[in-house]
Amino acid sequence: MIGLWDTTGNEVVKALAAERRSAGGVASGMALTLIVVVDEKRVREAEAAATIASAAHPCRLVVVVRADVERDRNRLDAEIVVGGRLGPGEAVVTRMYGRLALHAESVVMPLLVPDVPVVTWWHGEPPEEIATDFLGVVADRRITDTAQAVDPIEALRQRARDYAPGDTDLAWTRITPWRTLVAGAFDTTQARVTEATVVAPGSDPTAALMIGWLGSRLGITPRWQTTDQFPRMREVQLRCANGDELTLTRDDSVATFRRTGQDDRQLPLVRRPLGDELAEELRRLDADQVYAEALGAAAGLTGLEQRPGQRVHVWKDPATAQRAEAGVTAHADMSAEH
């Protein structure tokens, strides 16, 4: 491991090359570059997840921690690990302070593995418009997590408004086991589904995407039955044209599958670690059309999969935006006093 404090992007590139040579050169087996954008308080969690994912998908891991963009002095600290605690590949953890944090691409771009796809994952609340973050514009695949937003359902709608082919969200990944079990229920029947109900908390983005998926696949309008008795999606109910009813109910890591005229069955439905969810999304590097259709149905939008796949960078200075917002608030307070 090499630690560089108050360094430059060029020094980071040189140190990575030196560490790679001493480790035997592992870059030839890299399938992609994974950029992780994360706050300081979530760095360890993101590193642990990325380590699991990189074990399944050899990659160069570049962690970007932005902090204190209004700081007077720019500073870059970096940690370089090759074949160590962050997985079998190469990892660079960068911490950027001051205005440098707004231009993270100047440090990250030289660290990308040549001629392989780039995936950017925001472990935290992503930018409202991904085009305002160059690290999203340069990526072939972009992974967000609306469950971490203050309002997950509104965040999911924003992901639909801002969608471009190549986007995905870990809320979608989390319903893969649900979708697998529901789809498997129709291996032995041709009955058409006429009604669907999803039982879940009203703030659960996985439920919104499940409803969107059922609606886009079956051509129906599923019902959302909200509940505050469970922390996440609890049940999916389906009614068929022939009168059969199918119900999938989750209890911890097991789901009970009930079907008219058949005995109940116990099926595994385990909540997976974050690293396994991330690894699943790294399996595909093309646009996920099924996700686009489900997201569009959940948000009431159509044609998401037909949007251009390339984004154009839109410059945005969050420090300026924060000052402008503070000025508007102060003006409003003064107006109220008068």
GROMACS .gro file of C-alpha atoms in nm, residues 16-260:
model
  245
   16LEU     CA    1   0.002   0.338  -0.922
   17ALA     CA    2   0.233   0.238  -1.208
   18ALA     CA    3   0.516   0.169  -0.965
   19GLU     CA    4   0.294  -0.034  -0.732
   20ARG     CA    5   0.156  -0.231  -1.026
   21ARG     CA    6   0.507  -0.320  -1.144
   22SER     CA    7   0.608  -0.436  -0.798
   23ALA     CA    8   0.290  -0.648  -0.772
   24GLY     CA    9   0.346  -0.817  -1.108
   25GLY     CA   10   0.112  -0.612  -1.327
   26VAL     CA   11  -0.253  -0.712  -1.283
   27ALA     CA   12  -0.408  -0.457  -1.520
   28SER     CA   13  -0.416  -0.700  -1.814
   29GLY     CA   14  -0.704  -0.890  -1.657
   30MET     CA   15  -0.923  -0.588  -1.581
   31ALA     CA   16  -1.278  -0.615  -1.715
   32LEU     CA   17  -1.380  -0.259  -1.625
   33THR     CA   18  -1.307   0.050  -1.419
   34LEU     CA   19  -1.540   0.099  -1.123
   35ILE     CA   20  -1.567   0.458  -0.997
   36VAL     CA   21  -1.728   0.489  -0.655
   37VAL     CA   22  -1.849   0.833  -0.547
   38VAL     CA   23  -1.908   0.837  -0.172
   39ASP     CA   24  -1.911   1.059   0.137
   40GLU     CA   25  -1.644   1.014   0.402
   41LYS     CA   26  -1.885   0.860   0.652
   42ARG     CA   27  -1.973   0.578   0.407
   43VAL     CA   28  -1.629   0.504   0.267
   44ARG     CA   29  -1.572   0.181   0.460
   45GLU     CA   30  -1.913   0.047   0.366
   46ALA     CA   31  -1.855   0.128  -0.002
   47GLU     CA   32  -1.507  -0.026   0.005
   48ALA     CA   33  -1.642  -0.348   0.155
   49ALA     CA   34  -1.912  -0.374  -0.113
   50ALA     CA   35  -1.672  -0.293  -0.396
   51THR     CA   36  -1.426  -0.555  -0.267
   52ILE     CA   37  -1.694  -0.824  -0.291
   53ALA     CA   38  -1.795  -0.708  -0.639
   54SER     CA   39  -1.437  -0.689  -0.766
   55ALA     CA   40  -1.376  -1.049  -0.663
   56ALA     CA   41  -1.638  -1.152  -0.921
   57HIS     CA   42  -1.550  -0.882  -1.176
   58PRO     CA   43  -1.178  -0.795  -1.187
   59CYS     CA   44  -1.160  -0.419  -1.210
   60ARG     CA   45  -0.964  -0.110  -1.121
   61LEU     CA   46  -1.143   0.051  -0.832
   62VAL     CA   47  -1.130   0.430  -0.804
   63VAL     CA   48  -1.297   0.570  -0.492
   64VAL     CA   49  -1.374   0.942  -0.499
   65VAL     CA   50  -1.441   1.116  -0.169
   66ARG     CA   51  -1.536   1.482  -0.210
   67ALA     CA   52  -1.525   1.712   0.090
   68ASP     CA   53  -1.540   2.080   0.184
   69VAL     CA   54  -1.576   2.229  -0.166
   70GLU     CA   55  -1.570   2.582  -0.020
   71ARG     CA   56  -1.230   2.528   0.139
   72ASP     CA   57  -0.980   2.799   0.036
   73ARG     CA   58  -0.697   2.555  -0.041
   74ASN     CA   59  -0.719   2.257  -0.275
   75ARG     CA   60  -0.579   1.928  -0.153
   76LEU     CA   61  -0.559   1.571  -0.281
   77ASP     CA   62  -0.482   1.270  -0.062
   78ALA     CA   63  -0.460   0.921  -0.211
   79GLU     CA   64  -0.418   0.562  -0.102
   80ILE     CA   65  -0.306   0.302  -0.357
   81VAL     CA   66  -0.361  -0.069  -0.296
   82VAL     CA   67  -0.275  -0.346  -0.543
   83GLY     CA   68  -0.390  -0.698  -0.458
   84GLY     CA   69  -0.456  -0.611  -0.096
   85ARG     CA   70  -0.745  -0.531   0.136
   86LEU     CA   71  -0.961  -0.392  -0.148
   87GLY     CA   72  -0.964  -0.707  -0.356
   88PRO     CA   73  -0.740  -0.884  -0.606
   89GLY     CA   74  -0.721  -0.592  -0.850
   90GLU     CA   75  -0.598  -0.235  -0.825
   91ALA     CA   76  -0.759   0.027  -0.607
   92VAL     CA   77  -0.705   0.400  -0.565
   93VAL     CA   78  -0.887   0.584  -0.287
   94THR     CA   79  -0.880   0.960  -0.344
   95ARG     CA   80  -0.991   1.233  -0.107
   96MET     CA   81  -1.041   1.573  -0.269
   97TYR     CA   82  -1.081   1.901  -0.082
   98GLY     CA   83  -1.162   2.252  -0.196
   99ARG     CA   84  -1.249   2.339  -0.555
  100LEU     CA   85  -1.058   2.033  -0.671
  101ALA     CA   86  -1.356   1.825  -0.557
  102LEU     CA   87  -1.564   1.992  -0.830
  103HIS     CA   88  -1.315   1.879  -1.093
  104ALA     CA   89  -1.261   1.520  -0.981
  105GLU     CA   90  -1.234   1.409  -1.343
  106SER     CA   91  -0.893   1.578  -1.369
  107VAL     CA   92  -0.762   1.319  -1.124
  108VAL     CA   93  -0.981   1.024  -1.224
  109MET     CA   94  -0.952   1.027  -1.604
  110PRO     CA   95  -0.581   0.930  -1.616
  111LEU     CA   96  -0.662   0.640  -1.379
  112LEU     CA   97  -0.915   0.469  -1.608
  113VAL     CA   98  -0.807   0.136  -1.755
  114PRO     CA   99  -0.773   0.182  -2.134
  115ASP     CA  100  -1.026   0.019  -2.367
  116VAL     CA  101  -1.259  -0.125  -2.102
  117PRO     CA  102  -1.604  -0.006  -1.987
  118VAL     CA  103  -1.642   0.246  -1.706
  119VAL     CA  104  -1.907   0.207  -1.435
  120THR     CA  105  -1.986   0.486  -1.188
  121TRP     CA  106  -2.166   0.403  -0.864
  122TRP     CA  107  -2.293   0.670  -0.624
  123HIS     CA  108  -2.308   0.522  -0.275
  124GLY     CA  109  -2.529   0.792  -0.135
  125GLU     CA  110  -2.762   1.044  -0.289
  126PRO     CA  111  -2.664   1.096  -0.655
  127PRO     CA  112  -2.679   1.431  -0.836
  128GLU     CA  113  -3.030   1.535  -0.931
  129GLU     CA  114  -2.916   1.533  -1.293
  130ILE     CA  115  -2.635   1.290  -1.364
  131ALA     CA  116  -2.513   1.511  -1.651
  132THR     CA  117  -2.392   1.762  -1.391
  133ASP     CA  118  -2.131   1.510  -1.271
  134PHE     CA  119  -1.861   1.437  -1.528
  135LEU     CA  120  -1.793   1.104  -1.354
  136GLY     CA  121  -2.142   0.999  -1.464
  137VAL     CA  122  -2.107   1.138  -1.816
  138VAL     CA  123  -1.787   0.942  -1.882
  139ALA     CA  124  -1.941   0.614  -1.761
  140ASP     CA  125  -2.094   0.344  -1.980
  141ARG     CA  126  -2.306   0.229  -1.686
  142ARG     CA  127  -2.436   0.436  -1.395
  143ILE     CA  128  -2.559   0.286  -1.067
  144THR     CA  129  -2.762   0.482  -0.812
  145ASP     CA  130  -2.948   0.385  -0.494
  146THR     CA  131  -3.275   0.571  -0.439
  147ALA     CA  132  -3.326   0.394  -0.106
  148GLN     CA  133  -3.066   0.629   0.042
  149ALA     CA  134  -3.254   0.944  -0.058
  150VAL     CA  135  -3.461   1.144   0.190
  151ASP     CA  136  -3.770   1.075  -0.025
  152PRO     CA  137  -3.700   0.747  -0.209
  153ILE     CA  138  -4.016   0.755  -0.420
  154GLU     CA  139  -3.954   1.110  -0.545
  155ALA     CA  140  -3.590   1.014  -0.606
  156LEU     CA  141  -3.712   0.724  -0.821
  157ARG     CA  142  -3.933   0.961  -1.022
  158GLN     CA  143  -3.633   1.189  -1.070
  159ARG     CA  144  -3.430   0.893  -1.195
  160ALA     CA  145  -3.702   0.838  -1.455
  161ARG     CA  146  -3.705   1.205  -1.560
  162ASP     CA  147  -3.326   1.203  -1.584
  163TYR     CA  148  -3.294   0.853  -1.731
  164ALA     CA  149  -3.055   0.764  -2.011
  165PRO     CA  150  -2.984   0.409  -2.136
  166GLY     CA  151  -2.711   0.266  -1.916
  167ASP     CA  152  -2.866   0.391  -1.590
  168THR     CA  153  -2.978   0.149  -1.321
  169ASP     CA  154  -3.063   0.157  -0.952
  170LEU     CA  155  -2.995  -0.086  -0.668
  171ALA     CA  156  -3.364  -0.073  -0.574
  172TRP     CA  157  -3.417  -0.260  -0.902
  173THR     CA  158  -3.143  -0.509  -0.817
  174ARG     CA  159  -3.309  -0.584  -0.484
  175ILE     CA  160  -3.624  -0.718  -0.649
  176THR     CA  161  -3.439  -0.968  -0.870
  177PRO     CA  162  -3.521  -1.256  -0.628
  178TRP     CA  163  -3.886  -1.142  -0.618
  179ARG     CA  164  -3.907  -1.124  -0.997
  180THR     CA  165  -3.744  -1.466  -1.030
  181LEU     CA  166  -3.996  -1.631  -0.798
  182VAL     CA  167  -4.297  -1.454  -0.952
  183ALA     CA  168  -4.189  -1.543  -1.306
  184GLY     CA  169  -4.120  -1.903  -1.202
  185ALA     CA  170  -4.478  -1.937  -1.079
  186PHE     CA  171  -4.597  -1.929  -1.441
  187ASP     CA  172  -4.376  -2.209  -1.570
  188THR     CA  173  -4.665  -2.454  -1.538
  189THR     CA  174  -4.959  -2.238  -1.641
  190GLN     CA  175  -5.069  -2.014  -1.927
  191ALA     CA  176  -5.332  -1.831  -1.723
  192ARG     CA  177  -5.346  -1.456  -1.781
  193VAL     CA  178  -5.300  -1.227  -1.481
  194THR     CA  179  -5.584  -0.977  -1.447
  195GLU     CA  180  -5.509  -0.817  -1.108
  196ALA     CA  181  -5.200  -0.760  -0.895
  197THR     CA  182  -5.145  -0.614  -0.549
  198VAL     CA  183  -4.816  -0.528  -0.381
  199VAL     CA  184  -4.812  -0.492  -0.002
  200ALA     CA  185  -4.530  -0.264   0.112
  201PRO     CA  186  -4.451   0.060   0.298
  202GLY     CA  187  -4.544   0.370   0.102
  203SER     CA  188  -4.181   0.485   0.090
  204ASP     CA  189  -4.033   0.161  -0.050
  205PRO     CA  190  -3.877   0.215  -0.396
  206THR     CA  191  -3.851  -0.161  -0.452
  207ALA     CA  192  -4.229  -0.183  -0.430
  208ALA     CA  193  -4.267   0.100  -0.681
  209LEU     CA  194  -4.040  -0.082  -0.926
  210MET     CA  195  -4.217  -0.413  -0.865
  211ILE     CA  196  -4.546  -0.244  -0.952
  212GLY     CA  197  -4.384  -0.089  -1.258
  213TRP     CA  198  -4.243  -0.425  -1.365
  214LEU     CA  199  -4.573  -0.609  -1.321
  215GLY     CA  200  -4.759  -0.333  -1.505
  216SER     CA  201  -4.515  -0.316  -1.797
  217ARG     CA  202  -4.491  -0.695  -1.836
  218LEU     CA  203  -4.858  -0.786  -1.785
  219GLY     CA  204  -5.036  -0.483  -1.926
  220ILE     CA  205  -5.233  -0.423  -1.607
  221THR     CA  206  -5.244  -0.154  -1.336
  222PRO     CA  207  -5.127  -0.314  -1.009
  223ARG     CA  208  -5.251  -0.182  -0.675
  224TRP     CA  209  -5.019  -0.065  -0.398
  225GLN     CA  210  -5.150  -0.167  -0.055
  226THR     CA  211  -4.945   0.039   0.188
  227THR     CA  212  -4.850  -0.090   0.532
  228ASP     CA  213  -4.643   0.043   0.821
  229GLN     CA  214  -4.607  -0.297   0.990
  230PHE     CA  215  -4.307  -0.407   0.783
  231PRO     CA  216  -3.986  -0.221   0.690
  232ARG     CA  217  -3.985  -0.334   0.325
  233MET     CA  218  -4.194  -0.508   0.058
  234ARG     CA  219  -4.397  -0.779   0.227
  235GLU     CA  220  -4.620  -0.949  -0.031
  236VAL     CA  221  -4.715  -0.981  -0.397
  237GLN     CA  222  -5.066  -1.102  -0.481
  238LEU     CA  223  -5.178  -1.206  -0.829
  239ARG     CA  224  -5.524  -1.302  -0.956
  240CYS     CA  225  -5.559  -1.494  -1.283
  241ALA     CA  226  -5.837  -1.499  -1.542
  242ASN     CA  227  -5.916  -1.863  -1.453
  243GLY     CA  228  -5.981  -1.768  -1.090
  244ASP     CA  229  -5.648  -1.886  -0.948
  245GLU     CA  230  -5.480  -1.668  -0.687
  246LEU     CA  231  -5.105  -1.664  -0.629
  247THR     CA  232  -4.944  -1.504  -0.325
  248LEU     CA  233  -4.578  -1.462  -0.236
  249THR     CA  234  -4.525  -1.353   0.126
  250ARG     CA  235  -4.187  -1.275   0.276
  251ASP     CA  236  -4.088  -1.364   0.632
  252ASP     CA  237  -3.726  -1.274   0.704
  253SER     CA  238  -3.520  -1.483   0.458
  254VAL     CA  239  -3.801  -1.718   0.350
  255ALA     CA  240  -4.102  -1.663   0.125
  256THR     CA  241  -4.425  -1.860   0.142
  257PHE     CA  242  -4.576  -1.930  -0.199
  258ARG     CA  243  -4.949  -1.998  -0.200
  259ARG     CA  244  -5.153  -2.100  -0.503
  260THR     CA  245  -5.515  -2.202  -0.541
   0.00000   0.00000   0.00000
